[in-house]
Every structure is written in C-alpha cells, then in structure tokens.
CSV table of N, CA, C and O in Angstrom, one decimal:
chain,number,residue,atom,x,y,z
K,7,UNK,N,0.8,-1.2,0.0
K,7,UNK,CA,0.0,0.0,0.0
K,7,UNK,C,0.9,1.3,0.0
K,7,UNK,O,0.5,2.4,-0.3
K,8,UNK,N,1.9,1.0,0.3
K,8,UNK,CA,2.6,2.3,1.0
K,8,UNK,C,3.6,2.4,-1.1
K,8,UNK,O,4.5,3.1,-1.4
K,9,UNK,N,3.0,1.6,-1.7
K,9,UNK,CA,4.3,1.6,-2.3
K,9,UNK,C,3.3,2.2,-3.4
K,9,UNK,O,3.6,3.3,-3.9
K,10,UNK,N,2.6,1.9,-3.7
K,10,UNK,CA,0.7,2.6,-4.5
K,10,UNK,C,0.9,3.9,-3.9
K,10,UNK,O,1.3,4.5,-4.8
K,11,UNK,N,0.8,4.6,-2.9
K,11,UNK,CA,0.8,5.7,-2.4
K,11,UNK,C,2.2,6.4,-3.2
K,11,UNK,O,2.0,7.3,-4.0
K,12,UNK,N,3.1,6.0,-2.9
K,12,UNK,CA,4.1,6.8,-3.4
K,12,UNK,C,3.9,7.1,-4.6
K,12,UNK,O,3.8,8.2,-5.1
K,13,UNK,N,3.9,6.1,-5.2
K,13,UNK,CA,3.6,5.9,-7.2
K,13,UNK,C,2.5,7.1,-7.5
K,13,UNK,O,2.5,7.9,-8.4
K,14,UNK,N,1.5,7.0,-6.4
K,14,UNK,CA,0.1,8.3,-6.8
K,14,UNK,C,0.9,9.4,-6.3
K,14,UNK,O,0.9,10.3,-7.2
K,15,UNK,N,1.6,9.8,-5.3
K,15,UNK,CA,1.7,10.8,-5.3
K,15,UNK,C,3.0,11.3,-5.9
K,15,UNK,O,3.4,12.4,-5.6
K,16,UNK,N,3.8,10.4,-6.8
K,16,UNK,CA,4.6,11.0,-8.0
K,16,UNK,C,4.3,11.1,-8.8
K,16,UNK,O,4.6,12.1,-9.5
K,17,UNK,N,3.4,10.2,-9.3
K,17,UNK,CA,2.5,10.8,-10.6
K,17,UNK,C,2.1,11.7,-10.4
K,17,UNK,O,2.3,12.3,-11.4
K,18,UNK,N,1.5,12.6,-9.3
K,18,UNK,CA,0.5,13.6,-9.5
K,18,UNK,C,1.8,14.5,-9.0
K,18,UNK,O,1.5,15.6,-9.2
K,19,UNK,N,3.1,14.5,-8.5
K,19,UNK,CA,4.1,15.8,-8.9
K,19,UNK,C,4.5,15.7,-10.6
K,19,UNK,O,4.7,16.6,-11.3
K,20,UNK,N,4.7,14.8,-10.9
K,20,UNK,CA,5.1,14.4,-12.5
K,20,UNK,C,3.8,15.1,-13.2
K,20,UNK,O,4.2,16.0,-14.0
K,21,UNK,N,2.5,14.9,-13.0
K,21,UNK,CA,1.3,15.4,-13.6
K,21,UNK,C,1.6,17.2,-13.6
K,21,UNK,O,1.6,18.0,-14.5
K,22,UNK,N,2.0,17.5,-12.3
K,22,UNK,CA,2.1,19.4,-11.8
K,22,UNK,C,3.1,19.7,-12.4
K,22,UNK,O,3.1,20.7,-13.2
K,23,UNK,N,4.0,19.1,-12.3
K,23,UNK,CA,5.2,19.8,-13.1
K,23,UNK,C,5.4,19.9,-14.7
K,23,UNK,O,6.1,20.6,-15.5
K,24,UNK,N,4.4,18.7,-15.0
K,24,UNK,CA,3.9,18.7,-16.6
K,24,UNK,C,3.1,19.7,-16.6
K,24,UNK,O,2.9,20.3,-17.6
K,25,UNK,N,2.6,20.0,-15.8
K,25,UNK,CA,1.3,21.1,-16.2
K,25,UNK,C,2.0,22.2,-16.1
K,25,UNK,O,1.7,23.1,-16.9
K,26,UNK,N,3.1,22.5,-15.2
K,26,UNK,CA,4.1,24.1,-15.2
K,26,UNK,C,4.9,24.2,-16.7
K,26,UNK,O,5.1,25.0,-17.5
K,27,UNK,N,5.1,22.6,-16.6
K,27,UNK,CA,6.3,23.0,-18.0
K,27,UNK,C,5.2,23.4,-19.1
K,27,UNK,O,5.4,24.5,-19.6
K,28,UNK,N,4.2,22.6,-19.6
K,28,UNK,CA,3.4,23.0,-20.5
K,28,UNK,C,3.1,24.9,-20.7
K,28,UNK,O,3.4,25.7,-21.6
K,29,UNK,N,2.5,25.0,-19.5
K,29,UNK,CA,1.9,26.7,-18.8
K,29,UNK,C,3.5,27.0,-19.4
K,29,UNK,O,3.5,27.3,-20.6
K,30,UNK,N,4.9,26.9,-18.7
K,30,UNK,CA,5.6,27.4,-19.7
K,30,UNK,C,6.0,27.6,-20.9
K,30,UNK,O,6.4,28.7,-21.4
K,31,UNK,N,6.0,26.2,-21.6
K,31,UNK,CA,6.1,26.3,-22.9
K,31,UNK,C,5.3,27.1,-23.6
K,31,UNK,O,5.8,27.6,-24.6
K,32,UNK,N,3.7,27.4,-23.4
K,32,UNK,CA,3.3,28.1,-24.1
K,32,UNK,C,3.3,29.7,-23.9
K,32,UNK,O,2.9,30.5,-24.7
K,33,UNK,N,3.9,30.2,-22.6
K,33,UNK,CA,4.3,31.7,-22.7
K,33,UNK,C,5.3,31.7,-22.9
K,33,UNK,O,6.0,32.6,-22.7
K,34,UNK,N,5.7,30.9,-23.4
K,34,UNK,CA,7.6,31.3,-24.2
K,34,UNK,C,6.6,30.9,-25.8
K,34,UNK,O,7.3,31.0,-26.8
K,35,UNK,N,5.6,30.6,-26.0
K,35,UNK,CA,5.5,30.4,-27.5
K,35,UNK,C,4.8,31.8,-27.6
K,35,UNK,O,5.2,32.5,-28.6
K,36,UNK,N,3.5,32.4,-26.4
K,36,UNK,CA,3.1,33.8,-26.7
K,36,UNK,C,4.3,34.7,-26.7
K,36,UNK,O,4.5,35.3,-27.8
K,37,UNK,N,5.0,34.8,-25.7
K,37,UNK,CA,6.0,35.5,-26.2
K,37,UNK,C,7.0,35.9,-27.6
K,37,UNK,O,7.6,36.9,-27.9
K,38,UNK,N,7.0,34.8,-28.1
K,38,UNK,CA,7.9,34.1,-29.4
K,38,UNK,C,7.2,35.0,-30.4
K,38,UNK,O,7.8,35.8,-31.1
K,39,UNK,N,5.7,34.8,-30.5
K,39,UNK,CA,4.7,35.1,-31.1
K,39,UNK,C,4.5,37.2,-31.1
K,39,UNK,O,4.5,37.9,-32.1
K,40,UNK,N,4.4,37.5,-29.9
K,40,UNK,CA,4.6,38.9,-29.7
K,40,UNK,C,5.7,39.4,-30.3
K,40,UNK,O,5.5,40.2,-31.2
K,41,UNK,N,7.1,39.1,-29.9
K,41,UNK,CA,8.1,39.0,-30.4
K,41,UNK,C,8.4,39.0,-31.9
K,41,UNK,O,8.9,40.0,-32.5
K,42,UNK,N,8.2,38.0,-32.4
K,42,UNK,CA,7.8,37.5,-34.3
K,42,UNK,C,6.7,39.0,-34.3
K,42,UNK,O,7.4,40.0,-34.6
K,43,UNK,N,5.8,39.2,-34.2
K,43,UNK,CA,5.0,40.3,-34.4
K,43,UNK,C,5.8,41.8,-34.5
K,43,UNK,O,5.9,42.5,-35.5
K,44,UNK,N,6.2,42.1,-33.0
K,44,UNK,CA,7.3,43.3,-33.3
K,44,UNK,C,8.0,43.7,-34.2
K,44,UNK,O,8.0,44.7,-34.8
K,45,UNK,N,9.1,42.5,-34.4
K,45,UNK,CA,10.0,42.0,-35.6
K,45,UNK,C,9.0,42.4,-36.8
K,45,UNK,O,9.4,43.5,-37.2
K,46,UNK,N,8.0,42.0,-37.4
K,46,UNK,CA,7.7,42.3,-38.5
K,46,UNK,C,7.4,43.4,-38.8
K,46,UNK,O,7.9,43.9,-39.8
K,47,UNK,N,6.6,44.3,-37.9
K,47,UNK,CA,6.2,46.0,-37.1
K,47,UNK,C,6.9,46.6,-37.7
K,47,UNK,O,6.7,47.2,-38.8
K,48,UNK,N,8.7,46.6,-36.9
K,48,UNK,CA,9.4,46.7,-37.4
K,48,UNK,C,10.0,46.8,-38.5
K,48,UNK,O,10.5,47.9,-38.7
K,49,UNK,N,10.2,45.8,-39.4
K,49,UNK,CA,10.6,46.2,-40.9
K,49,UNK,C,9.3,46.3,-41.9
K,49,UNK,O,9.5,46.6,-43.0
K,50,UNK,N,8.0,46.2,-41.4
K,50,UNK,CA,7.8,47.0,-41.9
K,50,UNK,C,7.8,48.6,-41.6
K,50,UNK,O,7.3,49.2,-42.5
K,51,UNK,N,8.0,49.1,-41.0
K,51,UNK,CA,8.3,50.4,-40.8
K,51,UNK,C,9.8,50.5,-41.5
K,51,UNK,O,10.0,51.3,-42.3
K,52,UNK,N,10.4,49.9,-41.2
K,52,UNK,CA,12.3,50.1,-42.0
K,52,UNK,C,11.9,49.9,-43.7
K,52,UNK,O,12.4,50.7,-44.6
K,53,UNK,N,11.1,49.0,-43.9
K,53,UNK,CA,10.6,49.2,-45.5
K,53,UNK,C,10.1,50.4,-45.8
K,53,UNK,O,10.5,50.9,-46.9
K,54,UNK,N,9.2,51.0,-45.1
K,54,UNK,CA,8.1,52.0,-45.3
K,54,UNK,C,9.0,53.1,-45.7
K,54,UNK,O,8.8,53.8,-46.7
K,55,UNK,N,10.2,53.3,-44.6
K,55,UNK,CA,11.1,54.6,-44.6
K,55,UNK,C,12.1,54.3,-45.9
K,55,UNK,O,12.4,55.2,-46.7
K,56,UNK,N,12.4,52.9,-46.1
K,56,UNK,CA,13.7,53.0,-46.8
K,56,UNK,C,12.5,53.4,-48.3
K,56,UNK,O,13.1,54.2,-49.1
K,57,UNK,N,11.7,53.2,-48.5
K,57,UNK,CA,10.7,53.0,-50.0
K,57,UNK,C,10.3,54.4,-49.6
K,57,UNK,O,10.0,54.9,-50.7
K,58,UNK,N,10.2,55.4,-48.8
K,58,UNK,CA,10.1,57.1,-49.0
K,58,UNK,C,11.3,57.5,-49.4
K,58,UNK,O,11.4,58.5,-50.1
K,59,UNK,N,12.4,56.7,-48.8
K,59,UNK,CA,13.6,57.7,-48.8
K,59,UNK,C,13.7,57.5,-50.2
K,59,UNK,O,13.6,58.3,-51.1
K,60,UNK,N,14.0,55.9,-50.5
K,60,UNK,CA,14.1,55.8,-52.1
K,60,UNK,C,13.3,56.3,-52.7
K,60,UNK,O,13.9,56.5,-53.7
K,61,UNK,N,12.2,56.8,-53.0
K,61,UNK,CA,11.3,58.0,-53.7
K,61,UNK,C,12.1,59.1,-53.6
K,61,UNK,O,12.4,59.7,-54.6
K,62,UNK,N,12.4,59.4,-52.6
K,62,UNK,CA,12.4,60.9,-52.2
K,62,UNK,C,13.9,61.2,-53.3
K,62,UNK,O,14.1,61.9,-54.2
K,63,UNK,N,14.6,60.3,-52.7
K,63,UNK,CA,16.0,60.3,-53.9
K,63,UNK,C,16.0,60.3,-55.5
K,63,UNK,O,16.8,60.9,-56.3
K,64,UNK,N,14.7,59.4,-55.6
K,64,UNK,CA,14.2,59.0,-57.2
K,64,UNK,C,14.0,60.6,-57.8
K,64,UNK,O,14.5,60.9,-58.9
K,65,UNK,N,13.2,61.7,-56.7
K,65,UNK,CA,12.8,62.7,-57.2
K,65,UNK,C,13.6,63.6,-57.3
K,65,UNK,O,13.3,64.3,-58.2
K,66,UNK,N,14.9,64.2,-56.6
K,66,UNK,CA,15.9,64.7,-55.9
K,66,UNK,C,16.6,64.6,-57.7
K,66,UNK,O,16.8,65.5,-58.5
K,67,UNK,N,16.8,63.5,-57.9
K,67,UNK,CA,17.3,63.0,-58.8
K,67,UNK,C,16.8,63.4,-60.5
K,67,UNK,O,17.4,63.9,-61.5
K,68,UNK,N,15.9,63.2,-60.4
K,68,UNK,CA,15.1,63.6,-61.8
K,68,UNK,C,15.1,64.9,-61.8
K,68,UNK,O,15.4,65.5,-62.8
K,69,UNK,N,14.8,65.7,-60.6
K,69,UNK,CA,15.1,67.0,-60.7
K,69,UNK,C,16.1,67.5,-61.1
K,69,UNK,O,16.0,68.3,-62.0
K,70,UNK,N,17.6,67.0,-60.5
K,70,UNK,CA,18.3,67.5,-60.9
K,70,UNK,C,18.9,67.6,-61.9
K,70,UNK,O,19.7,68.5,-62.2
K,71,UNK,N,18.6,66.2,-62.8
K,71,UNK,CA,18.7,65.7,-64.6
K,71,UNK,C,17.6,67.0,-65.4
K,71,UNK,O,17.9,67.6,-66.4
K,72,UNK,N,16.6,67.3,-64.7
K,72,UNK,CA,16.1,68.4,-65.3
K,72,UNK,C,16.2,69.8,-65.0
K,72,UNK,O,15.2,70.5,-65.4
K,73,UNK,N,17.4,70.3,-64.2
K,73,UNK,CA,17.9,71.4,-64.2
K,73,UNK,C,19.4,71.6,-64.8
K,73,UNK,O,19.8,72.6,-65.3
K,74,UNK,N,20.2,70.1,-64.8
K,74,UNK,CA,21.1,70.3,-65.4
K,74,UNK,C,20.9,70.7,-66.9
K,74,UNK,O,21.5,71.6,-67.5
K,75,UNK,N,19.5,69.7,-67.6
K,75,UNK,CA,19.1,69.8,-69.0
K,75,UNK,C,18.9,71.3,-69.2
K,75,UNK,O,19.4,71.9,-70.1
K,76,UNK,N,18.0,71.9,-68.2
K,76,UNK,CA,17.7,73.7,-68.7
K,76,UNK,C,18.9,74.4,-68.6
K,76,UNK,O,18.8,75.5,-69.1
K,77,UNK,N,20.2,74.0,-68.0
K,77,UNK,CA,21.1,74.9,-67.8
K,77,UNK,C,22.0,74.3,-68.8
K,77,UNK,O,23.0,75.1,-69.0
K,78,UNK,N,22.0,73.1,-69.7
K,78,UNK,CA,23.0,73.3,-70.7
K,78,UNK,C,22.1,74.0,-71.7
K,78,UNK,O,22.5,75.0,-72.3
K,79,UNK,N,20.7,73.5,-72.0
K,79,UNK,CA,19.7,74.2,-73.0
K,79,UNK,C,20.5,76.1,-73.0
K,79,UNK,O,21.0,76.8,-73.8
K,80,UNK,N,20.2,76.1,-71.7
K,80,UNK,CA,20.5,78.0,-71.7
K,80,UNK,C,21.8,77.9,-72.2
K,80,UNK,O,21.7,78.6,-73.2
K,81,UNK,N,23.0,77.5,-72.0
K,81,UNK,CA,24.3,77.5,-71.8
K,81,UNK,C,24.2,77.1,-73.2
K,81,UNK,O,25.4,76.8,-73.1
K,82,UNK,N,24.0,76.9,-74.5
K,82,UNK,CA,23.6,76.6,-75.8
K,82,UNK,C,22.9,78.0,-76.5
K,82,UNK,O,23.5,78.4,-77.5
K,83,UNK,N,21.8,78.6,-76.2
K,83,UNK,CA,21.3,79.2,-76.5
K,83,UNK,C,22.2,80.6,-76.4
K,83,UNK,O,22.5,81.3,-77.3
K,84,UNK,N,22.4,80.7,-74.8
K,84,UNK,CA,23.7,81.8,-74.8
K,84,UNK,C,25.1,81.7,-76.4
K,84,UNK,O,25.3,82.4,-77.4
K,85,UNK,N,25.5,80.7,-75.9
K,85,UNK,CA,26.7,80.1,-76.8
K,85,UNK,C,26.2,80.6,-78.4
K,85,UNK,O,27.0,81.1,-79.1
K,86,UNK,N,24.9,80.5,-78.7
K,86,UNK,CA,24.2,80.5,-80.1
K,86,UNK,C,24.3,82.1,-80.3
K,86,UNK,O,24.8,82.6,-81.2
K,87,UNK,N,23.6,82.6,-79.3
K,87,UNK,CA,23.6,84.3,-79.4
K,87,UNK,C,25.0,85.0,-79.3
K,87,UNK,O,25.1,85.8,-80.1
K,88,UNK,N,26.0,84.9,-78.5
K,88,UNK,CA,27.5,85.2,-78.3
K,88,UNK,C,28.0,85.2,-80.0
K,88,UNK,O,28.3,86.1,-80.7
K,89,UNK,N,27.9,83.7,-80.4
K,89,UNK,CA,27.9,83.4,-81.7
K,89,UNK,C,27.4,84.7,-83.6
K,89,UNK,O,27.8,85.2,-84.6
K,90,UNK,N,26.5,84.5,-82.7
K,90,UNK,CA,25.8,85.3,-83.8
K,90,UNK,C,26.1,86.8,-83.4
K,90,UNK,O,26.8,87.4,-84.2
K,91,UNK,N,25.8,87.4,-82.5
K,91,UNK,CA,26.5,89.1,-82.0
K,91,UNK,C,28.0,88.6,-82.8
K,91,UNK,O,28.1,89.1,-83.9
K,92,UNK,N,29.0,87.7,-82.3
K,92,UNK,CA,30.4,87.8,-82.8
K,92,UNK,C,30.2,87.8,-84.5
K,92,UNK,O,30.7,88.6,-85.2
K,93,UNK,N,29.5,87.1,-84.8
K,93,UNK,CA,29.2,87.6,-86.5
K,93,UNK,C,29.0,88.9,-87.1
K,93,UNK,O,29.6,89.6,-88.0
K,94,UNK,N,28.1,89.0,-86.3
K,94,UNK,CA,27.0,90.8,-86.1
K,94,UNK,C,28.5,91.6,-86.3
K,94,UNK,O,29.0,92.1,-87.3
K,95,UNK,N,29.0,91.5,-84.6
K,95,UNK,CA,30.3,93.0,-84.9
K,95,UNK,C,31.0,92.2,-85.7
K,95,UNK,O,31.0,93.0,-86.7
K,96,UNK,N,31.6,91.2,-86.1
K,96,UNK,CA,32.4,91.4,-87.5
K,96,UNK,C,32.1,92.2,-88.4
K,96,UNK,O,32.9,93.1,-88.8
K,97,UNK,N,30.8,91.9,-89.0
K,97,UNK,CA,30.4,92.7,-90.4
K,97,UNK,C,30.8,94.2,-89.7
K,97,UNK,O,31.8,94.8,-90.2
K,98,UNK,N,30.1,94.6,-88.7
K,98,UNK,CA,30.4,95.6,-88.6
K,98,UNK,C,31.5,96.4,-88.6
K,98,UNK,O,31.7,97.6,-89.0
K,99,UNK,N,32.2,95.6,-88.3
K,99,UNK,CA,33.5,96.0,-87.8
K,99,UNK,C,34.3,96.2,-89.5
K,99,UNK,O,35.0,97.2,-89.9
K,100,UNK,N,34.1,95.4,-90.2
K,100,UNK,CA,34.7,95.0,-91.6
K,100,UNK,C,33.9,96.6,-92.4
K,100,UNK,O,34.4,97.6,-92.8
K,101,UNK,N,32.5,96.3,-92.4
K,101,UNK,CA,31.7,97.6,-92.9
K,101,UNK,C,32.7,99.2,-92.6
K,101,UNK,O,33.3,99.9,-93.4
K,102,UNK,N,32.7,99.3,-91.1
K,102,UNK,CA,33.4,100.6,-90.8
K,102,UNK,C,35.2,100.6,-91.1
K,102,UNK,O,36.0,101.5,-91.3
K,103,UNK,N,35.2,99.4,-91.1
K,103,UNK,CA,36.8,99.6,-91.9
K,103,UNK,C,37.0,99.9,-93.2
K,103,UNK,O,38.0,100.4,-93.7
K,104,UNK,N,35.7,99.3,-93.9
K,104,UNK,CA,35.8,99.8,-95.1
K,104,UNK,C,35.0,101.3,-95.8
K,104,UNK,O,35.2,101.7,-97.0
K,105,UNK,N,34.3,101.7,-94.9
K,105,UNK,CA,34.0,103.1,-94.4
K,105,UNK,C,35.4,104.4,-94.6
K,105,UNK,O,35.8,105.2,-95.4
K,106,UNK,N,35.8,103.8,-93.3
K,106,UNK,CA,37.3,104.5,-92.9
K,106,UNK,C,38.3,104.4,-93.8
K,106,UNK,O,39.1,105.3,-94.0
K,107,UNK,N,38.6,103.1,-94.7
K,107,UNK,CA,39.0,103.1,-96.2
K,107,UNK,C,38.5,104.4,-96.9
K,107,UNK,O,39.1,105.5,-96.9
K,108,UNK,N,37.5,104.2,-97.5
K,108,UNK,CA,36.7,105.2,-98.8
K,108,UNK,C,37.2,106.6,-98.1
K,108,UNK,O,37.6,107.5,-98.9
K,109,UNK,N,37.1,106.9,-96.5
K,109,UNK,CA,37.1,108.4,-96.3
K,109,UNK,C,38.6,108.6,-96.4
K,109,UNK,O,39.0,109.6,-97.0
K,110,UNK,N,39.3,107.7,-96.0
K,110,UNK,CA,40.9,108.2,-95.7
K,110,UNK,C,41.4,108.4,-97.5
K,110,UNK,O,42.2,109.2,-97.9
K,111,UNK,N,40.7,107.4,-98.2
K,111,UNK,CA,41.4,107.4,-100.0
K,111,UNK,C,40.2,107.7,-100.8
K,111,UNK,O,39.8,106.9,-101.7
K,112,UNK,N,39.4,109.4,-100.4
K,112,UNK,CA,38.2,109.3,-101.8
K,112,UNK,C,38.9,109.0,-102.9
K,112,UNK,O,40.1,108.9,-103.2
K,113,UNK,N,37.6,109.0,-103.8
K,113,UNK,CA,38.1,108.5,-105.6
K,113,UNK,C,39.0,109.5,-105.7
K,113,UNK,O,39.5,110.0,-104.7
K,114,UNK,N,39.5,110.0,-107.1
K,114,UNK,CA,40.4,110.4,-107.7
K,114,UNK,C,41.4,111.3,-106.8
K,114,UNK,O,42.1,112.2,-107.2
K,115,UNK,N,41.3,110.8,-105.1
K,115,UNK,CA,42.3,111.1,-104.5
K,115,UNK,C,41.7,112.6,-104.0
K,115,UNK,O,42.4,113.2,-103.2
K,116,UNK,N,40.3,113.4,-104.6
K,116,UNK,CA,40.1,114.5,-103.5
K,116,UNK,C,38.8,114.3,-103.7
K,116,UNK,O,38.3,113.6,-104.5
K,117,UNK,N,37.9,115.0,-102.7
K,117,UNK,CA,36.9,114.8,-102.4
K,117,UNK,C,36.0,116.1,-103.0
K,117,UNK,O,34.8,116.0,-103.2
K,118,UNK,N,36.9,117.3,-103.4
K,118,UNK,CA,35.7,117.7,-104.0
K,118,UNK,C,35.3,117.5,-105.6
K,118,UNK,O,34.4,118.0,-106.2
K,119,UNK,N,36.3,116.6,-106.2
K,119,UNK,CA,35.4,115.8,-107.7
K,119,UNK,C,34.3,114.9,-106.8
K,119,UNK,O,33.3,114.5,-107.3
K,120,UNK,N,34.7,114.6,-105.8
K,120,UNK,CA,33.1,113.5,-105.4
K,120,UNK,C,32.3,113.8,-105.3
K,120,UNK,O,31.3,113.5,-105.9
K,121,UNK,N,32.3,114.9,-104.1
K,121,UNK,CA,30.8,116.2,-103.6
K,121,UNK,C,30.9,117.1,-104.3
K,121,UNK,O,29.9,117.5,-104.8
K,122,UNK,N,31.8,117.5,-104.4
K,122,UNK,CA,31.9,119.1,-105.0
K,122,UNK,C,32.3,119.9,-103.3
K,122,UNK,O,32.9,119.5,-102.3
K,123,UNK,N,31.9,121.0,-103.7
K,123,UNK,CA,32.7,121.8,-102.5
K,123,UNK,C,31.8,121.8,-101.7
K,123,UNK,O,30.6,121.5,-101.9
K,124,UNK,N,32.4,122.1,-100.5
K,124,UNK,CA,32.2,122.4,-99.1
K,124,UNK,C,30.4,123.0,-98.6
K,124,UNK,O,29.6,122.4,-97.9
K,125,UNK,N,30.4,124.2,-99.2
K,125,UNK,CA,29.1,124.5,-99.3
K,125,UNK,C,28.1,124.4,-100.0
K,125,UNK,O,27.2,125.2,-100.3
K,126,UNK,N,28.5,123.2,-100.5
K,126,UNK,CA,27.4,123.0,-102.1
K,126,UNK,C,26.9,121.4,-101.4
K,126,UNK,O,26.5,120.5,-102.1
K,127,UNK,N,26.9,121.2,-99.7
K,127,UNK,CA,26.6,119.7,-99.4
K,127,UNK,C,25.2,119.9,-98.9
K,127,UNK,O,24.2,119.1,-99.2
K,128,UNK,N,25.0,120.9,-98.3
K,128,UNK,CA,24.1,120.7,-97.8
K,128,UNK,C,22.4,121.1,-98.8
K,128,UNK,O,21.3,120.7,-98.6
K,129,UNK,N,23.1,122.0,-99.8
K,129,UNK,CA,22.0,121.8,-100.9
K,129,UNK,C,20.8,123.1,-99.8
K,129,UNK,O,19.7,123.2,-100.4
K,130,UNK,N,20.9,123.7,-99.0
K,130,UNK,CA,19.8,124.5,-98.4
K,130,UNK,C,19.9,126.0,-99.4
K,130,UNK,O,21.0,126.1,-100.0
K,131,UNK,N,19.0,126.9,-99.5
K,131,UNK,CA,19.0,128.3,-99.7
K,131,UNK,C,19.8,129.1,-99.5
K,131,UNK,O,20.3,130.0,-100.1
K,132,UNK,N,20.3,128.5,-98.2
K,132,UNK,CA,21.3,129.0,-97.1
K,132,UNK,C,22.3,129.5,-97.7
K,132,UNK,O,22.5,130.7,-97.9
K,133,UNK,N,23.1,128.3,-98.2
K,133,UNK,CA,24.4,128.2,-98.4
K,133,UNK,C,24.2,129.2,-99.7
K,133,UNK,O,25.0,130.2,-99.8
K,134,UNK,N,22.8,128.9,-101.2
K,134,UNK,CA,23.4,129.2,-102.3
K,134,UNK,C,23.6,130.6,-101.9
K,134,UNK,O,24.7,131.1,-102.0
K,135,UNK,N,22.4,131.4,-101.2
K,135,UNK,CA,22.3,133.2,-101.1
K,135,UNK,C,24.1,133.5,-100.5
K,135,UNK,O,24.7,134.5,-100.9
K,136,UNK,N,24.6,132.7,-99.8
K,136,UNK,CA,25.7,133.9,-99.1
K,136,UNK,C,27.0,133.5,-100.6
K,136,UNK,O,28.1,134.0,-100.4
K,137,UNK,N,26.7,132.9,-101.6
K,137,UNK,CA,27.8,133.2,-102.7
K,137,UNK,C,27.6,133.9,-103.7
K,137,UNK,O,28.5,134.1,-104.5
C-alpha cells in the first residue's frame, strides 16, 4: 500500500510539473509570437522609410537631370547668341573699316570731284544766297 501511495503521489508531482512546464512552454511560444509580431512592425516600418527615402531620392534626382538639362539648354542658346552678336560686330567691324577706307582714300584722290565743295553739301537756300 505504502508503495501505491508513493507511485500516486509521484504521478500527481510528475502530472504538476507537466502542467508548469506546459503553462511554460506556451508563454515562451506567446512570447515568441509577440516578439515574431514586433520583428515584422518593425521592418515594416524600415521598409516603409527605406521605400520614402528611395522615392524621395528618385525625385531629388530627376530633378536634378532636369535642371542640369535647362542649364546646358540656356548655356547653348547663350553660346548661339555670343555666336551670332560675334558675326554681327564682325560685319560691322569690316563695314566701318571699309567706311574709314573710302574716307581716308576718296576717288580720284580729292573729295571735292566726289561732292563738290564744301558748301554746295548741304544743298539749303542758305548756303546758295551767301555766294
């Protein structure tokens, strides 16, 4: 009898201590579970930020491909006009040298076979009355 008694009442600590280890095992599996849950929280929020920042970069970016584009566009258009002004005062420049030619060497070497005289330019009343 005494040997039945012991056997019951090891079983029934073997039964409690199965029932604590169980009760433990499953708040180490809620835990695990909370845990696993945080962890995902987590990246997704690390996803969420890294997929703004990567946008945010994407745009940063495009932007600046389309300010570089307007500033070589201008930096072109400048270049085109510089260009053409440098054409412009050439002629000019060529025109008044050959200006300053014709005055420094009139035709037959004097100017009044070209005009005629001095007060015969202006062609007014003026000039003919005082001769």
């Amino acid at each position: 009898r005494h040997n039945r008694c012991d056997c019951r009442q090891s079983l029934m600590e073997l039964h409690q201590r199965l029932d604590a280890c169980c009760a433990d095992v499953g708040a180490m599996q809620r835990r695990q579970e909370a845990l696993g849950q945080k962890q995902e929280e987590g990246d997704r929020v690390r996803r969420g930020q890294l997929d703004s920042a990567t946008s945010r970069i994407f745009e940063a970016e495009t932007e600046l491909r389309s300010l570089k584009q307007g500033q070589n566009d201008a930096i072109d258009k400048a270049g085109a006009a510089i260009q053409m002004l440098t054409v412009k005062i050439q002629q000019d420049s060529q025109s008044v040298s050959a200006w300053l030619h014709f005055f420094k060497q009139p035709p037959n070497g004097r100017w009044s076979d070209f005009v005629g005289p001095w007060w015969q330019l202006g062609g007014s009343s003026s000039s003919s009355s005082s001769s």
